[in-house]
Amino acid sequence: MGRYIAKRLIYMIFVFIVLTFLLFLLYQLMPANRAYTDAKAELAGLKNTLSAAEQDTKFQELYLKYQRRYGTDTDNKLILYLRWLGLYPFYDGKCNGIFQGNFGFSYQHNADVVTVVGPAIRNSMLIGLISEICVLGVTIPLGIKCAVKKGSRFDRGTQVFTLIGFSTPSFIIYILFIVFFCSILGWFPVSGMKTPGSTATGLKNALDVLHHVALPCICLTFGSLASIMRITRASMIDALSLDCIRTARAKGLKEKVVIYSHAWRNALVPLVSIFVGGFFGIISGAMIMETMFGFKGMGLLYLNAVKNADYDLIMFMQVIYTFIGLFSNLVSDLCYGLVDPRVRISK
Amino acid sequence: MKDKKENLFHKLGRWFTRMFMGPKYEEKMYQKSKAAEDGEKKPDDSELIVSPARQVLQRFLERKFAVISVAVVLIMFCVVFIGPSFMPKYYDSYTETTQKDLPPTMAFMRVPAELQGDIKMIDNYGSFTVGLSNSGKVYVWGITKIGATGLDVKHIPEEVQNAKIEWVSAGIDHIIAIDENGKFYGWGSNQFGQYAVTEKILSNPNLEPVPAEVLDGVDPDHIQEVTSGYQASAILMDDGTLYIWGNKQAYSNIESFIGRTDIEDVDFTLNYVVGLTDDRNGIYCGVRGLYNVARASIGDKGVKMFEFLDGRKIESLTSTTKSVCCLLDDGSIALVGDFPVDTIQVPKLAEGEYFTDIKGGAYHYTACTNLGHVYSWGGDHFYQAEAPTQKISGVTKVYTGSFQSYAVDENNQLLDKWGLKGYLFGTDDAGADIASRVVAGGRVTMTVGAIAVIIEILIGVTIGLISGYAGGAVDIVLMRVAEVFYSIPLYPFMLILSSLLAQVSMTQDQRLLMIMVILGVLGWPGFAYITRAQILVARESEYVTAAQAMGVKEGRIAFKHILPNIISVILVNIVLSFAASMQTETSLSFLGFGVMYPQPSWGNMLSRASNATAAINFWWQWLFTSFILVFTAVCINTIGDTIRDVMDPKSSNDK
């Protein structure tokens, strides 16, 4: 087991490096040149008594200074990448990259990217965790029930709903919910994390936040209900048709034991990666939901960063996304082992 | 059971069988099923053996929902890909200020029955039309609700209903009327001082309040014309006195007309007030050089107004949103300003025939001549400039709406009307017809979905085949590559890629291609995994061993022997990922990183109607598009699910 994890980790690091290098190359194509803009800005701030030629030399000087500071004084992409990682020294001989804890500086927010991303992750996780628990709480019992009573009226009705829900892009569900809950019923506010200007503390504040977060939560839950429900039902049906289930029934086990202990355990195997992926996906945020509700989570942060070409922030968030993706793959592979003893042995 | 009537689904199923397998097979299959039901004639064993493909098809056709779905998707494809050639007047970037956010309706030309034989005047500027009968009764039709304000011009004030009205005029969001005693009325929106004076309006320097003379009452017998524009109105007296008021931001040259007493005619374009002063030798609008180049017909080379007139005088003028048409004293016309692309040329009149009355709509003009013929020319986007010249005669008066024309005879009887009836799905926030954008957007969305899937298949299946069949080091390397692509977080990466490539200036089609390629390149690992898994099973089967023993080349075995056997599994995934690609594209466009306005896609059409106020007030802007999008996706997913079900031998017995 330990050897397997080590192998996976090494492989993960390899993929991570390849991916980040590719992404890094991609971002190098972005037209943002920070050294150039900063040099221009500083030149504009100087007293404007210089002649054109003097200005030009001064600019060159400043440009070089900023290039050296930002480590862009070379065109070698590999060196740039290593500098970004913190494995290759800057002009002043010091390494200053990710390994040194310097993740970059967000120009849009005028702050360190870590301090920008922190609250966004918190917001996304708050809402994501609640909705993920709701989703699993609804889909697992419902999926099992549908699979057990396959072909019944209840199952067919649920099937119709899940088919429609599965085919509906999430933003249409959100529009419907906004119209219904905000415009027609007026139960929930449309956007924001709390009432503007509210200074309430303690329980009152918590209730206020809950009131604002409720609708995005409901929307997020309903948005992913259908697809998970379908998968749960399908894998449960597969599990119920296994020979071991027939054997278990033949042994005279209680139906409950057959379903929840024998069948469900088998059904879990294909579901594990989806559940684990769902939980890790929380950190990535829900881009469409956050855009529609103006909810300050990871998705909206990333979207705005892309719109404003906030280079360091995009890069950092992309690293987070990639890392989460790879890590959740690893965790779900390990979970396979937990769920399915055969996998454990074959390792 | 014996006399079970052949129902619709059964019939449809038979049609499909016939379509794909030919009449012979259909007959056989039908007879067989009948025979099985009858239980009399036992069919030959040889007949019962059908190839797996036929069996799958047969079982597919038994599922009525799947058959309906296939039909729906095929119809959808036809409408979306062939339909646009039947609606030639569609432009991606079509905008129309006066037609913004209109709900679905077909009532633009629904002239009330009581009015039809008794028309005194008809006026229209935006979405609603106001009519006046000779008995002084006011009628309003069209879309009478004004935007999200909650106002409805259909609610004619009580006092107006009781009074005998002599003049009415409609602006974009207000109506003004003057009764037989000269009393002035107005209703609709008064946000810009369209008909009433309040403290707020007096204090706003951008608004010109209604003149006190008008509020006190004007002599209705001496009124020459009452006309309204975007958020402004004017009353012209027969002694040349002009009262004009309204929003100066809509009409910046209102100032030049205030207090004038030498005006002979006045009208509103979209941005300017145009008038005719008593020297009658040019269009007065207070802006030098504007509307100074005249031509006799659309597309002619313009000459200076003074040269064009050459001693003739202008009798009257009428305007569209961007052009002005002058009726000269010899019965000919002078056109000034710009015309849209799809115009109908000014008609050639017969000898001795001349125009007596001309009215301008939003882009077209309608006129009648001394011989009672009616003609239209100008913008023809909604076929509003195609007058039934041959069909009707005896026209003495014509009226126009923005995109409508009405011909009236000497008995005030409505002879004919033509032009825009309404919008089936309403209009969007740019004033474009949503129905035609749904069709055009469907083409974009479906093309993107289909081509993205094709790219996925090409890459995914090839790599899966090679990797599964070759095995060993090749397999490991290719699967690691697939894993790298699989680990890329989809949305963030697409966002960044699309915004990066947007830096390069590209045409709409190139952008579309780019989205397809991004979707395809990021989506192939799924296909590769499935193909590889299938190959690993198939590689061990007897027919492959047999082929190998016979010395068939490896490549031939992979592509000719194995691929056809695993194609069914791939087929299911093609259908399902077509729906998925469509959804990804719509989501991407919804976020503003996919297909960009003005090119429509089902996603970006929805993004503008997604905020809380628009979603409830302009429900038609998202409801129809979403419904069609969801409906299409449901049908495609049903097809995919059904194929999977019928191909799964395990599920054959139950249900």
Coordinates of C-alpha atoms in Angstrom, one line a residue, chain A residues 12-343:
Chain A
M12 CA 1.3 12.9 -9.5
I13 CA 4.2 15.2 -9.2
F14 CA 5.3 14.4 -12.7
V15 CA 1.8 15.2 -14.1
F16 CA 1.7 18.3 -12.0
I17 CA 5.0 19.6 -13.4
V18 CA 4.0 18.8 -17.0
L19 CA 0.7 20.5 -16.6
T20 CA 1.9 23.6 -14.8
F21 CA 4.7 24.0 -17.3
L22 CA 2.2 23.8 -20.2
L23 CA 0.0 26.3 -18.5
F24 CA 2.9 28.5 -17.7
L25 CA 3.9 28.6 -21.4
L26 CA 0.3 29.4 -22.2
Y27 CA 0.2 32.3 -19.8
Q28 CA 3.5 33.6 -21.3
L29 CA 1.4 34.3 -24.4
M30 CA -0.7 36.7 -22.5
P31 CA -0.1 40.3 -23.6
A32 CA 0.5 41.5 -20.0
N33 CA 4.0 43.0 -19.5
R34 CA 4.2 44.1 -15.9
A35 CA 7.8 45.4 -16.1
Y36 CA 6.8 47.6 -19.1
T37 CA 3.7 49.1 -17.5
D38 CA 5.4 49.7 -14.2
A39 CA 8.4 51.4 -15.9
K40 CA 6.0 53.5 -17.8
A41 CA 4.1 54.4 -14.7
E42 CA 7.3 55.4 -12.8
L43 CA 8.5 57.4 -15.7
A44 CA 5.3 59.3 -15.9
G45 CA 5.6 60.0 -12.1
L46 CA 9.0 61.6 -12.6
K47 CA 9.3 65.3 -13.2
N48 CA 8.9 65.9 -16.8
T49 CA 12.0 68.0 -17.5
L50 CA 14.0 65.4 -19.4
S51 CA 14.5 65.6 -23.1
A52 CA 13.2 62.8 -25.4
A53 CA 16.5 61.1 -25.6
E54 CA 17.1 61.2 -21.9
Q55 CA 13.6 60.0 -21.3
D56 CA 14.3 57.0 -23.5
T57 CA 17.5 56.0 -21.7
K58 CA 15.8 56.6 -18.4
F59 CA 13.0 54.3 -19.5
Q60 CA 15.4 51.6 -20.6
E61 CA 17.0 51.8 -17.2
L62 CA 13.7 51.5 -15.4
Y63 CA 12.5 48.8 -17.6
L64 CA 15.6 46.7 -17.0
K65 CA 15.3 47.4 -13.3
Y66 CA 11.7 46.1 -13.2
Q67 CA 12.5 43.2 -15.5
R68 CA 15.1 42.1 -13.1
R69 CA 12.9 42.6 -10.2
Y70 CA 10.1 40.5 -11.7
G71 CA 12.6 38.0 -13.2
T72 CA 11.5 38.6 -16.8
D73 CA 15.0 39.7 -18.0
T74 CA 15.3 36.6 -20.1
D75 CA 13.4 35.0 -22.9
N76 CA 14.2 31.4 -21.9
K77 CA 10.9 30.0 -20.9
L78 CA 12.4 27.2 -18.8
I79 CA 14.3 29.7 -16.7
L80 CA 11.1 31.8 -16.3
Y81 CA 9.3 28.6 -15.2
L82 CA 12.0 27.6 -12.7
R83 CA 12.1 31.1 -11.3
W84 CA 8.3 31.0 -10.9
L85 CA 8.8 27.7 -9.0
G86 CA 11.6 29.2 -7.0
L87 CA 14.3 26.8 -8.2
Y88 CA 16.4 29.3 -10.3
P89 CA 17.8 32.5 -8.8
F90 CA 16.7 36.0 -9.8
Y91 CA 19.2 38.7 -11.0
D92 CA 20.0 39.5 -7.3
G93 CA 20.9 35.9 -6.7
K94 CA 18.0 34.9 -4.6
C95 CA 15.3 32.5 -5.4
N96 CA 11.8 33.9 -4.9
G97 CA 9.1 31.6 -6.1
I98 CA 6.5 29.1 -5.0
F99 CA 8.9 27.1 -2.9
Q100 CA 9.9 30.2 -1.0
G101 CA 6.2 31.0 -0.4
N102 CA 5.8 33.7 -3.0
F103 CA 2.8 32.8 -5.0
G104 CA 2.5 36.2 -6.7
F105 CA 0.7 39.5 -6.4
S106 CA -2.7 40.3 -7.6
Y107 CA -2.8 43.6 -9.4
Q108 CA -6.5 43.7 -9.7
H109 CA -7.0 43.4 -5.9
N110 CA -3.7 45.0 -5.0
A111 CA -2.8 42.3 -2.5
D112 CA -1.0 39.0 -2.2
V113 CA -2.8 36.3 -4.1
V114 CA -2.9 34.1 -1.0
T115 CA -4.8 36.7 0.9
V116 CA -7.2 37.2 -2.0
V117 CA -7.9 33.5 -2.5
G118 CA -8.3 32.7 1.2
P119 CA -11.8 34.2 1.8
A120 CA -12.9 33.0 -1.6
I121 CA -12.1 29.4 -0.7
R122 CA -13.9 29.9 2.6
N123 CA -17.0 31.1 0.9
S124 CA -17.0 28.5 -1.7
M125 CA -16.4 25.7 0.8
L126 CA -19.2 27.0 3.1
I127 CA -21.8 26.8 0.4
G128 CA -20.3 23.8 -1.4
L129 CA -20.2 21.7 1.7
I130 CA -23.8 22.3 2.7
S131 CA -25.1 21.6 -0.8
E132 CA -22.9 18.6 -1.3
I133 CA -24.2 17.1 1.9
C134 CA -27.7 17.8 0.8
V135 CA -27.1 16.3 -2.6
L136 CA -25.7 13.1 -1.1
G137 CA -28.5 13.0 1.5
V138 CA -31.1 13.1 -1.2
T139 CA -29.6 11.1 -4.0
I140 CA -28.3 8.1 -2.2
P141 CA -31.6 7.0 -0.5
L142 CA -33.5 8.0 -3.6
G143 CA -31.2 6.3 -6.0
I144 CA -31.3 3.1 -3.9
K145 CA -35.0 3.2 -3.7
C146 CA -35.4 3.7 -7.4
A147 CA -33.0 0.9 -8.2
V148 CA -34.7 -1.5 -5.8
K149 CA -38.1 -0.7 -7.2
K150 CA -37.0 -0.5 -10.8
G151 CA -39.8 -0.1 -13.2
S152 CA -42.3 1.0 -10.6
R153 CA -44.3 4.1 -11.0
F154 CA -42.2 5.9 -8.5
D155 CA -39.0 4.9 -10.3
R156 CA -40.4 6.0 -13.7
G157 CA -41.6 9.3 -12.3
T158 CA -38.2 10.0 -10.8
Q159 CA -36.5 8.9 -14.0
V160 CA -38.4 11.5 -16.0
F161 CA -37.4 14.2 -13.5
T162 CA -33.8 13.2 -13.5
L163 CA -33.7 13.0 -17.3
I164 CA -35.0 16.5 -17.5
G165 CA -32.7 17.7 -14.8
F166 CA -29.7 16.0 -16.3
S167 CA -30.4 17.7 -19.7
T168 CA -31.0 21.1 -18.3
P169 CA -27.9 23.3 -18.1
S170 CA -27.4 24.4 -14.5
F171 CA -27.9 28.1 -15.3
I172 CA -31.5 27.5 -16.5
I173 CA -32.3 25.9 -13.2
Y174 CA -30.8 28.9 -11.5
I175 CA -32.9 31.3 -13.6
L176 CA -36.0 29.3 -12.7
F177 CA -35.2 29.4 -9.0
I178 CA -34.4 33.1 -9.1
V179 CA -37.7 33.9 -10.8
F180 CA -39.6 31.6 -8.4
F181 CA -38.0 32.4 -5.1
C182 CA -36.8 36.0 -5.5
S183 CA -39.3 37.6 -7.9
I184 CA -42.5 35.7 -7.3
L185 CA -42.3 34.6 -3.7
G186 CA -39.7 37.2 -2.6
W187 CA -38.3 34.9 0.1
F188 CA -34.6 35.3 -0.6
P189 CA -32.4 38.2 -1.6
V190 CA -30.9 37.9 -5.1
S191 CA -27.3 38.5 -4.4
G192 CA -24.6 39.3 -1.7
M193 CA -23.4 37.5 1.4
K194 CA -25.2 39.7 3.9
T195 CA -27.5 42.7 4.2
P196 CA -25.5 45.7 3.0
G197 CA -24.4 47.9 5.9
S198 CA -25.5 45.4 8.5
T199 CA -23.4 45.4 11.6
A200 CA -25.2 42.7 13.4
T201 CA -23.1 40.2 15.3
G202 CA -23.5 36.7 16.7
L203 CA -26.7 34.8 16.0
K204 CA -28.3 37.6 14.1
N205 CA -25.4 37.9 11.8
A206 CA -25.3 34.1 11.3
L207 CA -29.0 34.1 10.4
D208 CA -28.5 37.0 8.0
V209 CA -25.7 35.1 6.2
L210 CA -27.8 32.0 6.2
H211 CA -30.7 33.9 4.6
H212 CA -28.4 35.1 1.9
V213 CA -26.7 31.8 1.3
A214 CA -29.8 29.7 1.3
L215 CA -30.9 30.3 -2.3
P216 CA -27.4 29.7 -3.9
C217 CA -27.3 26.6 -1.8
I218 CA -30.6 25.3 -2.9
C219 CA -29.7 26.1 -6.5
L220 CA -26.4 24.4 -6.3
T221 CA -28.0 21.3 -4.7
F222 CA -30.7 21.1 -7.4
G223 CA -28.2 21.7 -10.2
S224 CA -26.2 18.6 -9.4
L225 CA -29.0 16.4 -8.1
A226 CA -30.1 14.8 -11.4
S227 CA -26.7 13.6 -12.7
I228 CA -25.6 12.0 -9.4
M229 CA -29.0 10.5 -9.0
R230 CA -28.8 8.8 -12.4
I231 CA -25.4 7.4 -11.7
T232 CA -26.3 6.1 -8.3
R233 CA -29.4 4.4 -9.7
A234 CA -27.5 2.9 -12.6
S235 CA -24.7 1.5 -10.5
M236 CA -27.1 0.2 -7.9
I237 CA -29.1 -1.6 -10.6
D238 CA -25.9 -3.2 -11.8
A239 CA -25.0 -4.2 -8.3
L240 CA -28.4 -5.7 -7.7
S241 CA -28.1 -8.0 -10.7
L242 CA -24.9 -9.5 -9.4
D243 CA -24.8 -13.2 -8.6
C244 CA -23.8 -12.6 -5.0
I245 CA -27.1 -10.8 -4.4
R246 CA -29.0 -13.8 -5.6
T247 CA -26.9 -16.0 -3.3
A248 CA -27.5 -13.6 -0.4
R249 CA -31.2 -13.8 -1.0
A250 CA -31.1 -17.5 -1.3
K251 CA -29.3 -17.7 2.0
G252 CA -32.4 -16.1 3.4
L253 CA -30.9 -12.8 4.5
K254 CA -33.2 -9.9 5.2
E255 CA -33.9 -7.7 2.2
K256 CA -32.4 -4.7 4.1
V257 CA -29.2 -6.5 4.7
V258 CA -29.0 -7.6 1.1
I259 CA -29.6 -4.1 -0.2
Y260 CA -27.6 -2.0 2.2
S261 CA -24.8 -4.3 3.0
H262 CA -24.3 -6.5 -0.1
A263 CA -25.5 -4.5 -3.0
W264 CA -24.7 -1.0 -1.8
R265 CA -21.1 -2.0 -1.1
N266 CA -20.7 -3.2 -4.7
A267 CA -22.6 -0.2 -6.1
L268 CA -20.2 2.2 -4.3
V269 CA -17.2 1.2 -6.4
P270 CA -18.0 3.3 -9.5
L271 CA -19.5 6.0 -7.3
V272 CA -16.5 6.6 -5.2
S273 CA -14.6 8.7 -7.7
I274 CA -17.7 10.8 -8.3
F275 CA -18.3 11.4 -4.6
V276 CA -14.7 12.2 -3.9
G277 CA -14.5 14.4 -7.0
G278 CA -17.6 16.2 -5.8
F279 CA -16.2 17.0 -2.4
F280 CA -12.9 18.2 -3.8
G281 CA -14.8 20.2 -6.5
I282 CA -16.2 22.3 -3.7
I283 CA -12.9 24.1 -3.4
S284 CA -12.9 25.0 -7.1
G285 CA -16.2 26.8 -6.6
A286 CA -19.2 26.8 -8.8
M287 CA -18.5 29.3 -11.6
I288 CA -21.9 29.8 -13.0
M289 CA -23.8 29.9 -9.8
E290 CA -21.4 32.4 -8.3
T291 CA -21.6 34.6 -11.4
M292 CA -25.4 34.6 -11.3
F293 CA -25.7 35.4 -7.6
G294 CA -22.6 37.6 -7.3
F295 CA -21.3 35.2 -4.7
K296 CA -17.7 36.0 -3.9
G297 CA -16.3 32.5 -4.2
M298 CA -13.5 30.9 -6.2
G299 CA -15.5 30.7 -9.4
L300 CA -16.3 34.4 -9.6
L301 CA -12.8 35.3 -8.5
Y302 CA -11.3 33.2 -11.3
L303 CA -13.8 34.6 -13.9
N304 CA -12.9 38.2 -12.9
A305 CA -9.2 37.4 -12.9
V306 CA -9.5 36.1 -16.5
K307 CA -11.6 39.1 -17.5
N308 CA -9.0 41.5 -16.1
A309 CA -6.0 39.5 -17.1
D310 CA -4.8 39.3 -13.5
Y311 CA -1.8 37.0 -14.4
D312 CA -0.5 35.9 -11.1
L313 CA -3.9 35.2 -9.6
I314 CA -5.0 33.1 -12.6
M315 CA -1.8 31.2 -12.4
F316 CA -2.1 30.6 -8.7
M317 CA -5.7 29.5 -9.0
Q318 CA -4.9 27.3 -11.9
V319 CA -2.3 25.6 -9.8
I320 CA -4.9 25.1 -7.1
Y321 CA -7.3 23.6 -9.5
T322 CA -4.8 21.3 -11.0
F323 CA -3.6 20.2 -7.6
I324 CA -7.1 19.5 -6.4
G325 CA -7.9 17.5 -9.6
L326 CA -4.8 15.3 -9.2
F327 CA -5.2 15.0 -5.4
S328 CA -8.8 14.0 -5.7
N329 CA -7.8 11.3 -8.3
L330 CA -5.4 9.9 -5.8
V331 CA -7.8 10.0 -2.9
S332 CA -10.5 8.3 -5.0
D333 CA -8.1 5.6 -6.0
L334 CA -7.3 5.0 -2.4
C335 CA -11.0 5.0 -1.6
Y336 CA -11.4 2.2 -4.1
G337 CA -9.2 0.2 -2.0
L338 CA -11.3 0.9 1.1
V339 CA -14.5 0.0 -0.7
D340 CA -13.4 -2.9 -2.8
P341 CA -11.2 -5.5 -1.1
R342 CA -10.2 -6.9 -4.5
V343 CA -8.5 -3.7 -5.5

